[in-house]
CSV table of C-alpha atoms and ligand atoms in Angstrom, one decimal:
chain,number,residue,atom,x,y,z
A,310,MET,CA,3.5,-24.4,8.3
A,311,SER,CA,0.1,-26.0,8.8
A,312,LEU,CA,0.7,-28.5,11.5
A,313,ILE,CA,-1.1,-31.5,10.1
A,314,ASN,CA,-1.0,-34.6,12.1
A,315,ALA,CA,-0.8,-37.7,10.1
A,316,SER,CA,-4.3,-38.7,11.0
A,317,SER,CA,-5.9,-35.6,9.7
A,318,LEU,CA,-4.7,-35.5,6.1
A,319,SER,CA,-7.2,-34.7,3.5
A,320,PHE,CA,-6.3,-33.2,0.1
A,321,ALA,CA,-7.7,-33.3,-3.3
A,322,THR,CA,-8.4,-30.9,-6.2
A,323,VAL,CA,-11.9,-30.3,-4.9
A,324,PRO,CA,-11.4,-31.4,-1.3
A,325,SER,CA,-13.6,-33.8,0.5
A,326,GLU,CA,-13.2,-35.1,4.1
A,327,ASN,CA,-12.8,-38.7,3.1
A,328,ASP,CA,-10.5,-38.3,0.2
A,329,HIS,CA,-7.5,-39.6,1.9
A,330,LYS,CA,-7.4,-41.8,4.9
A,331,LEU,CA,-4.1,-42.7,6.3
A,332,ASN,CA,-3.1,-46.2,7.0
A,333,LYS,CA,-1.0,-45.7,10.1
A,334,ALA,CA,0.6,-49.2,10.0
A,335,ASP,CA,1.9,-48.6,6.4
A,336,LEU,CA,3.1,-45.2,7.4
A,337,ASP,CA,5.0,-46.5,10.4
A,338,LEU,CA,6.7,-49.1,8.2
A,339,THR,CA,7.6,-46.5,5.6
A,340,LEU,CA,9.1,-44.0,8.0
A,341,ASP,CA,10.6,-46.3,10.7
A,342,ARG,CA,13.9,-46.8,8.9
A,343,TYR,CA,14.5,-43.0,9.1
A,344,THR,CA,13.6,-42.6,12.8
A,345,ASP,CA,17.0,-44.0,14.0
A,346,MET,CA,18.8,-41.2,12.2
A,347,LEU,CA,17.1,-38.7,14.4
A,348,THR,CA,19.0,-39.9,17.5
A,349,THR,CA,22.2,-38.7,15.9
A,350,CYS,CA,20.8,-35.2,14.9
A,351,PRO,CA,21.5,-32.2,17.1
A,352,LYS,CA,18.4,-31.1,19.0
A,353,ASP,CA,17.1,-27.8,20.3
A,354,LYS,CA,13.9,-26.4,21.8
A,355,GLY,CA,11.0,-26.2,19.5
A,356,TRP,CA,8.3,-23.6,19.0
A,357,VAL,CA,5.0,-25.5,18.7
A,358,SER,CA,6.7,-28.8,18.9
A,359,GLU,CA,8.7,-29.8,21.9
A,360,ASN,CA,12.0,-30.1,20.0
A,361,LEU,CA,13.5,-29.4,16.6
A,362,TYR,CA,16.2,-31.6,15.0
A,363,MET,CA,19.1,-30.4,12.8
A,364,TYR,CA,19.7,-32.1,9.5
A,365,LYS,CA,22.1,-30.7,6.9
A,366,GLY,CA,22.1,-27.4,8.6
A,367,PHE,CA,18.3,-26.9,9.0
A,368,TRP,CA,15.9,-27.5,11.8
A,369,HIS,CA,13.1,-30.0,11.4
A,370,PHE,CA,10.2,-31.6,13.3
A,371,ASN,CA,10.2,-35.2,14.2
A,372,PHE,CA,7.7,-38.0,13.4
A,373,SER,CA,4.9,-36.6,15.5
A,374,TYR,CA,4.5,-33.8,13.0
A,375,GLY,CA,3.6,-36.2,10.2
A,376,VAL,CA,3.9,-34.4,6.8
A,377,PHE,CA,6.4,-32.0,8.2
A,378,SER,CA,8.7,-34.6,9.8
A,379,LEU,CA,12.3,-35.1,9.0
A,380,GLU,CA,11.4,-38.7,8.3
A,381,ALA,CA,8.8,-37.7,5.7
A,382,MET,CA,11.3,-35.4,4.1
A,383,MET,CA,14.0,-38.1,4.0
A,384,SER,CA,11.5,-40.6,2.5
A,385,MET,CA,10.7,-38.0,-0.2
A,386,GLN,CA,14.4,-37.6,-1.0
A,387,ASP,CA,14.7,-41.3,-1.6
A,388,THR,CA,11.5,-41.9,-3.5
A,389,PHE,CA,10.0,-38.9,-5.0
A,390,GLN,CA,10.0,-38.6,-8.8
A,391,ALA,CA,9.4,-35.1,-10.1
A,392,GLN,CA,8.1,-34.4,-13.5
A,393,PRO,CA,9.2,-31.5,-15.8
A,394,THR,CA,5.6,-30.2,-15.8
A,395,ASP,CA,5.4,-30.0,-12.0
A,396,ILE,CA,4.9,-26.7,-10.1
A,397,TYR,CA,6.4,-26.2,-6.6
A,398,LEU,CA,5.5,-23.4,-4.3
A,399,ILE,CA,8.3,-23.0,-1.8
A,400,THR,CA,8.3,-20.9,1.3
A,401,LEU,CA,9.5,-20.7,4.8
A,402,PRO,CA,6.7,-21.0,7.4
A,403,LYS,CA,4.9,-17.6,7.8
A,404,SER,CA,6.2,-16.2,4.6
A,405,GLY,CA,3.0,-16.2,2.6
A,406,THR,CA,2.4,-20.0,2.1
A,407,THR,CA,-1.4,-19.8,2.4
A,408,TRP,CA,-1.6,-16.8,0.1
A,409,ILE,CA,0.6,-18.1,-2.6
A,410,LYS,CA,-1.2,-21.5,-2.5
A,411,ALA,CA,-4.5,-19.7,-3.0
A,412,LEU,CA,-3.3,-17.5,-5.8
A,413,ALA,CA,-1.6,-20.3,-7.7
A,414,TYR,CA,-4.6,-22.6,-7.3
A,415,ALA,CA,-7.0,-20.0,-8.4
A,416,ILE,CA,-4.8,-19.0,-11.4
A,417,VAL,CA,-4.2,-22.5,-12.8
A,418,ASN,CA,-7.7,-23.8,-12.2
A,419,ARG,CA,-9.6,-20.7,-13.4
A,420,GLU,CA,-11.1,-22.3,-16.5
A,421,ARG,CA,-13.2,-24.5,-14.4
A,422,TYR,CA,-14.9,-21.7,-12.5
A,423,LYS,CA,-15.2,-19.1,-15.3
A,424,ASN,CA,-18.9,-19.6,-16.0
A,425,ASN,CA,-20.2,-18.8,-12.6
A,426,THR,CA,-17.9,-15.9,-11.7
A,427,LEU,CA,-16.0,-18.0,-9.1
A,428,SER,CA,-19.1,-18.2,-6.8
A,429,SER,CA,-18.7,-22.0,-6.4
A,430,HIS,CA,-14.9,-21.8,-6.0
A,431,PRO,CA,-13.3,-24.3,-3.5
A,432,LEU,CA,-11.5,-21.4,-1.9
A,433,LEU,CA,-14.9,-20.0,-0.8
A,434,THR,CA,-15.3,-23.2,1.3
A,435,TYR,CA,-11.9,-24.7,2.0
A,436,ASN,CA,-8.7,-23.5,3.5
A,437,PRO,CA,-6.1,-23.1,0.8
A,438,HIS,CA,-4.0,-25.7,2.6
A,439,LYS,CA,-6.7,-28.2,1.6
A,440,CYS,CA,-6.6,-27.2,-2.0
A,441,VAL,CA,-2.8,-27.5,-2.5
A,442,PRO,CA,-1.0,-30.4,-0.8
A,443,PHE,CA,2.4,-30.2,0.7
A,444,LEU,CA,4.8,-32.3,-1.3
A,445,GLU,CA,5.7,-34.5,1.7
A,446,SER,CA,2.1,-35.7,1.9
A,447,GLU,CA,3.0,-37.9,-1.2
A,448,VAL,CA,4.7,-40.1,1.4
A,449,PHE,CA,1.3,-40.6,3.0
A,450,GLY,CA,-0.5,-41.6,-0.2
A,451,LYS,CA,-1.5,-40.3,-3.6
A,452,THR,CA,-2.6,-36.7,-3.1
A,453,SER,CA,-1.4,-35.0,-6.3
A,454,VAL,CA,-3.5,-32.1,-7.5
A,455,TYR,CA,-3.5,-31.9,-11.3
A,456,VAL,CA,-3.9,-28.6,-12.8
A,457,ASP,CA,-6.9,-28.2,-15.2
A,458,GLY,CA,-6.4,-29.4,-18.7
A,459,CYS,CA,-2.8,-30.5,-18.4
A,460,LEU,CA,-0.5,-32.9,-16.6
A,461,SER,CA,1.0,-30.3,-14.3
A,462,ARG,CA,1.0,-31.2,-10.6
A,463,LEU,CA,0.9,-28.4,-8.0
A,464,PHE,CA,2.7,-28.9,-4.7
A,465,ALA,CA,3.9,-26.7,-1.9
A,466,THR,CA,6.8,-27.3,0.5
A,467,HIS,CA,9.0,-25.7,3.2
A,468,ILE,CA,11.9,-28.1,2.4
A,469,PRO,CA,15.3,-26.2,2.2
A,470,TYR,CA,17.1,-26.2,-1.1
A,471,SER,CA,19.8,-28.6,0.1
A,472,SER,CA,17.2,-31.2,1.0
A,473,LEU,CA,14.9,-31.0,-2.0
A,474,PRO,CA,14.5,-34.4,-3.8
A,475,LYS,CA,17.2,-34.4,-6.5
A,476,SER,CA,14.7,-35.1,-9.2
A,477,ILE,CA,13.0,-31.7,-8.6
A,478,LEU,CA,16.2,-29.9,-9.3
A,479,ASP,CA,17.1,-32.1,-12.3
A,480,SER,CA,13.7,-32.1,-13.9
A,481,GLY,CA,13.7,-28.4,-14.9
A,482,CYS,CA,10.2,-28.0,-13.4
A,483,ARG,CA,8.8,-24.6,-12.3
A,484,ILE,CA,9.5,-23.3,-8.7
A,485,VAL,CA,7.9,-20.3,-7.1
A,486,TYR,CA,9.7,-19.1,-4.1
A,487,MET,CA,8.2,-16.5,-1.8
A,488,CYS,CA,10.0,-14.9,1.1
A,489,ARG,CA,9.1,-12.2,3.6
A,490,ASN,CA,10.8,-9.7,5.9
A,491,PRO,CA,12.4,-11.8,8.6
A,492,LYS,CA,11.1,-9.5,11.3
A,493,ASP,CA,7.5,-10.1,10.2
A,494,VAL,CA,8.2,-13.8,9.9
A,495,LEU,CA,9.3,-13.8,13.5
A,496,VAL,CA,6.2,-12.0,14.7
A,497,SER,CA,3.9,-14.1,12.7
A,498,LEU,CA,5.5,-17.4,13.9
A,499,PHE,CA,5.4,-16.1,17.5
A,500,HIS,CA,1.6,-15.6,17.4
A,501,PHE,CA,1.0,-18.8,15.5
A,502,THR,CA,3.0,-20.7,18.1
A,503,ASN,CA,1.0,-19.3,21.0
A,504,LYS,CA,-2.3,-19.9,19.2
A,505,LEU,CA,-1.3,-23.6,18.8
A,506,ARG,CA,0.4,-24.3,22.0
A,507,ASP,CA,-1.9,-26.5,24.0
A,508,LYS,CA,-2.7,-26.0,27.6
A,509,SER,CA,0.2,-28.3,28.7
A,510,ARG,CA,2.7,-25.7,27.5
A,511,CYS,CA,2.9,-22.2,28.7
A,512,ARG,CA,2.8,-19.3,26.3
A,513,MET,CA,6.0,-18.4,24.6
A,514,ALA,CA,7.4,-15.0,25.6
A,515,PHE,CA,8.5,-12.7,22.7
A,516,ASP,CA,12.0,-12.4,24.1
A,517,GLU,CA,12.4,-16.2,23.8
A,518,ALA,CA,11.0,-16.2,20.3
A,519,PHE,CA,13.5,-13.5,19.3
A,520,GLU,CA,16.4,-15.4,20.8
A,521,MET,CA,15.5,-18.6,19.0
A,522,PHE,CA,14.9,-16.9,15.7
A,523,SER,CA,18.1,-14.9,15.9
A,524,LYS,CA,20.2,-18.0,16.4
A,525,GLY,CA,18.4,-19.7,13.5
A,526,VAL,CA,16.2,-22.0,15.4
A,527,MET,CA,12.8,-22.2,13.7
A,528,PRO,CA,11.1,-24.9,11.7
A,529,TYR,CA,13.1,-25.2,8.4
A,530,GLY,CA,15.4,-22.4,9.5
A,531,PRO,CA,17.8,-20.7,9.8
A,532,TYR,CA,15.7,-18.2,8.0
A,533,TRP,CA,18.6,-16.5,6.2
A,534,ASP,CA,20.1,-19.8,4.9
A,535,HIS,CA,16.8,-20.9,3.5
A,536,VAL,CA,16.2,-17.7,1.6
A,537,LYS,CA,19.8,-17.4,0.4
A,538,ALA,CA,20.0,-20.8,-1.1
A,539,TYR,CA,16.9,-20.4,-3.2
A,540,TYR,CA,17.9,-16.9,-4.2
A,541,ASN,CA,21.3,-18.2,-5.5
A,542,PHE,CA,19.5,-21.0,-7.3
A,543,SER,CA,17.2,-18.4,-8.9
A,544,LEU,CA,20.2,-16.5,-10.2
A,545,LYS,CA,21.5,-19.7,-11.9
A,546,HIS,CA,18.1,-20.8,-13.2
A,547,PRO,CA,16.0,-17.7,-13.8
A,548,ASN,CA,13.7,-19.5,-16.2
A,549,ASN,CA,12.9,-22.2,-13.6
A,550,ILE,CA,12.4,-20.2,-10.5
A,551,LEU,CA,10.3,-17.1,-9.8
A,552,PHE,CA,11.6,-15.3,-6.7
A,553,LEU,CA,8.9,-13.2,-5.0
A,554,THR,CA,8.6,-11.4,-1.8
A,555,TYR,CA,5.4,-11.1,0.4
A,556,GLU,CA,6.0,-7.3,0.5
A,557,ASP,CA,6.1,-6.9,-3.2
A,558,MET,CA,3.1,-9.1,-3.7
A,559,LYS,CA,1.2,-6.9,-1.2
A,560,GLU,CA,2.3,-3.7,-2.9
A,561,ASN,CA,1.8,-4.8,-6.6
A,562,THR,CA,-0.7,-7.6,-6.3
A,563,VAL,CA,-2.2,-7.3,-9.7
A,564,ASN,CA,1.1,-7.1,-11.6
A,565,LYS,CA,2.6,-9.9,-9.6
A,566,VAL,CA,-0.5,-12.1,-10.1
A,567,LYS,CA,-0.1,-11.5,-13.9
A,568,LEU,CA,3.6,-12.3,-13.6
A,569,LEU,CA,2.8,-15.5,-11.6
A,570,ALA,CA,0.3,-16.6,-14.3
A,571,GLU,CA,2.8,-16.0,-17.0
A,572,PHE,CA,5.5,-18.0,-15.2
A,573,LEU,CA,3.1,-20.8,-14.5
A,574,GLY,CA,2.4,-21.1,-18.2
A,575,CYS,CA,-1.1,-19.7,-18.2
A,576,ALA,CA,-0.8,-16.0,-18.8
A,577,PHE,CA,-4.0,-14.0,-18.7
A,578,THR,CA,-5.4,-13.2,-22.1
A,579,LYS,CA,-6.4,-9.6,-23.0
A,580,GLU,CA,-10.0,-10.8,-23.1
A,581,GLU,CA,-9.6,-12.2,-19.5
A,582,GLU,CA,-8.1,-8.9,-18.3
A,583,ALA,CA,-10.9,-7.0,-19.9
A,584,ARG,CA,-13.4,-9.2,-18.2
A,585,GLY,CA,-11.8,-8.5,-14.8
A,586,VAL,CA,-10.6,-12.1,-14.2
A,587,VAL,CA,-7.3,-10.9,-12.6
A,588,ASP,CA,-9.1,-8.6,-10.2
A,589,GLU,CA,-11.5,-11.3,-9.3
A,590,ILE,CA,-8.7,-13.7,-8.4
A,591,VAL,CA,-6.9,-11.0,-6.4
A,592,ARG,CA,-10.2,-10.4,-4.5
A,593,LEU,CA,-10.9,-14.1,-4.0
A,594,CYS,CA,-7.4,-14.7,-2.5
A,595,SER,CA,-7.3,-11.5,-0.5
A,596,PHE,CA,-6.7,-11.6,3.2
A,597,LYS,CA,-10.1,-10.1,3.7
A,598,LYS,CA,-11.9,-12.8,1.7
A,599,LEU,CA,-9.9,-15.8,2.9
A,600,SER,CA,-10.0,-14.8,6.5
A,601,GLU,CA,-13.8,-14.5,6.3
A,602,VAL,CA,-14.1,-17.9,4.7
A,603,ASN,CA,-11.8,-19.4,7.3
A,604,LYS,CA,-13.2,-17.7,10.4
A,605,HIS,CA,-14.6,-21.0,11.8
A,606,GLY,CA,-13.7,-24.6,12.0
A,607,ASP,CA,-10.5,-26.5,12.3
A,608,PHE,CA,-8.0,-27.3,9.6
A,609,SER,CA,-6.8,-30.3,11.6
A,610,GLU,CA,-6.8,-31.4,15.2
A,611,GLY,CA,-5.7,-28.4,17.4
A,612,VAL,CA,-5.2,-26.2,14.3
A,613,PRO,CA,-8.1,-23.8,13.8
A,614,ASN,CA,-8.5,-22.5,10.2
A,615,ASP,CA,-8.2,-18.9,11.5
A,616,ALA,CA,-4.6,-19.6,12.7
A,617,PHE,CA,-3.4,-18.9,9.2
A,618,PHE,CA,-5.0,-15.4,9.1
A,619,ARG,CA,-3.9,-12.9,11.7
A,620,GLU,CA,-3.1,-9.4,10.4
A,621,GLY,CA,-1.9,-10.0,6.9
A,622,LYS,CA,0.2,-6.8,6.9
A,623,VAL,CA,3.6,-5.6,6.1
A,624,GLY,CA,5.6,-4.1,9.0
A,625,ASP,CA,3.7,-5.5,12.0
A,626,TRP,CA,7.1,-6.1,13.5
A,627,ARG,CA,7.2,-2.4,14.5
A,628,SER,CA,4.7,-3.1,17.2
A,629,HIS,CA,6.7,-6.0,18.7
A,630,LEU,CA,10.5,-5.4,18.3
A,631,THR,CA,12.5,-3.1,20.5
A,632,ASN,CA,15.1,-0.9,18.9
A,633,GLU,CA,17.8,-3.2,20.2
A,634,MET,CA,16.0,-6.3,18.7
A,635,THR,CA,15.6,-4.5,15.4
A,636,LYS,CA,19.3,-3.6,15.3
A,637,VAL,CA,20.3,-7.2,15.9
A,638,LEU,CA,18.0,-8.7,13.2
A,639,ASN,CA,19.0,-5.9,10.7
A,640,GLN,CA,22.6,-6.6,11.3
A,641,ILE,CA,22.3,-10.4,10.8
A,642,THR,CA,20.3,-9.8,7.6
A,643,LYS,CA,22.9,-7.4,6.3
A,644,GLU,CA,25.7,-9.8,6.9
A,645,LYS,CA,23.9,-12.9,5.7
A,646,PHE,CA,22.5,-11.2,2.6
A,647,HIS,CA,25.6,-9.3,1.8
A,648,GLY,CA,26.0,-9.0,-2.0
A,649,LEU,CA,22.5,-10.3,-2.7
A,650,ASP,CA,19.9,-8.1,-4.3
A,651,ILE,CA,17.1,-8.9,-1.8
A,652,SER,CA,15.1,-6.1,-0.2
A,653,PHE,CA,11.9,-6.1,1.8
A,654,GLU,CA,11.4,-2.4,1.5
A,655,VAL,CA,8.1,-1.8,-0.2
A,656,GLY,CA,8.7,-0.8,-3.8
A,657,ALA,CA,12.3,-1.8,-3.7
A,658,LEU,CA,12.4,-5.3,-4.9
A,659,VAL,CA,14.7,-6.0,-7.4
A,660,ARG,CA,14.3,-8.6,-10.0
A,661,ASN,CA,11.5,-10.3,-11.9
B,1097,PAP,P1,2.2,-21.2,6.9
B,1097,PAP,O1,3.5,-21.3,6.4
B,1097,PAP,O2,2.0,-21.8,8.3
B,1097,PAP,O3,1.1,-21.8,6.0
B,1097,PAP,P2,1.8,-18.6,6.1
B,1097,PAP,O4,0.5,-18.6,5.3
B,1097,PAP,O5,3.1,-18.5,5.4
B,1097,PAP,O6,1.8,-19.7,7.2
B,1097,PAP,O7,1.8,-17.3,7.0
B,1097,PAP,C1,0.7,-16.8,7.6
B,1097,PAP,C2,0.8,-15.3,7.4
B,1097,PAP,O8,0.3,-14.9,6.2
B,1097,PAP,C3,0.0,-14.5,8.5
B,1097,PAP,O9,0.7,-13.3,8.7
B,1097,PAP,P3,0.6,-12.4,10.0
B,1097,PAP,O10,0.8,-13.3,11.2
B,1097,PAP,O11,1.7,-11.4,9.9
B,1097,PAP,O12,-0.8,-11.8,9.9
B,1097,PAP,C4,-1.3,-14.3,7.7
B,1097,PAP,O13,-2.1,-13.3,8.2
B,1097,PAP,C5,-0.8,-14.0,6.3
B,1097,PAP,N1,-1.8,-14.3,5.3
B,1097,PAP,C6,-2.6,-15.3,5.2
B,1097,PAP,N2,-3.4,-15.2,4.1
B,1097,PAP,C7,-3.0,-14.0,3.5
B,1097,PAP,C8,-3.5,-13.3,2.3
B,1097,PAP,N3,-4.5,-13.8,1.6
B,1097,PAP,N4,-2.9,-12.1,2.0
B,1097,PAP,C9,-2.0,-11.6,2.8
B,1097,PAP,N5,-1.5,-12.2,3.9
B,1097,PAP,C10,-2.0,-13.4,4.3
C-alpha cells in the first residue's frame, strides 16, 4: 500500500520523473460521480488515513488517497478492459507487494538486462513501486507497463476479489496472489502507519492497531475475507491463479522464483539456470539489496522509499503480540480459514 497522492504519480517501464503528469481537473471530473456514493458507505477510523469506508464488505480509502481511493476502484470497475495476456499481482497491503513486484518485473524483463549482468537494472535505482504500476493508476492516465517482447501488461492491485473489474475475471489472464501470516501483516502495517502519520496525528498504539485489525478494519480488509476469496478462486481456476505465501517465498525463494517464471509464461531455460540468472534475480530483489537501494529519498510526498523496507522477516509478530493477542488472532484465523489448506508455517504450504 504505497500511499500515492494523485499529484505524485509517475510510472513507466523505465521510470522517469516526468513520465506522467496528472491533470487534476480531468481527474476530478472522472471521479466526481463516484464521490456521492461515499456518503452512503459505513465509515470507521483509518490507519494512515483519517477514515476508511466500507464497500461490498471491504474497507477503502476516500478520494484523498488517489490511486487507492474507492472512487478510483469504482471507475476501474466501469471502464477497465483486461486483456487475456495481462498479468496481475494481487496482495493485501504489507503482504509482500514490493517484493513480488520486484520479482515479477525482474523475471519478465530479464532479456533486456542480460548483457550487462543486471548492473543497469531499474531496480538498482527505482523503488519497485515505480516499476510496476497499480492497476488503479490507469484511471489517472496511460501507465501500462508492457513486458519485454510481448503484449503482456503487468499490474499490481490490492482490490478484493468481489470488486475486481469483471473483465479481469472473464479474460482468463494470469493472476499471482501473495498472502502473509496475518500477525506479521498487522505488525508491518502498524509500523508503516506510524512511519507515515504526520505530525498532526499522534502515533498509533499497538493495542489500537490490534483491535482494528481483529475486527477487520484495515485498508482492503478484513484480512481473512480478502485471502479466502482469492484462495477459493484459485481452487476453481488453478491455471489462472498462482497462490503464494510470503513465508514460502522466504523459505524456498529459488524454487518459487522458478515457479513464478513458469507461471508467467517465461520459464528459465537450463542455460539461464547454469549461468546463474535465477540466483542473480533473487539477489537483485532481496530485502538486503532493495533496502540498500531505497535507503534514501521519497517515493511520493510524505512516503519515504525506506517505508517499504523494515525487517523483511517471518515471525516478527513474536516480539509484538501478547499471548492473549496471539490466541485471539489464531482463533479468528482458524475459524475463518476452516476447511482451507492455507498455512503460514514455514515449510508447510500446501499447493503449487
Ligand atoms: P505495500 O503493500 O505497502 O507495498 P508490502 O511491500 O506488501 O507493502 O509490505 C512491506 C513488507 O514487506 C515489510 O515487512 P516488515 O514490515 O515485516 O519488515 C518489508 O520489510 C517487506 N519487504 C519489502 N521488500 C522485501 C523483500 N525484497 N524481501 C522480503 N520482504 C520484503
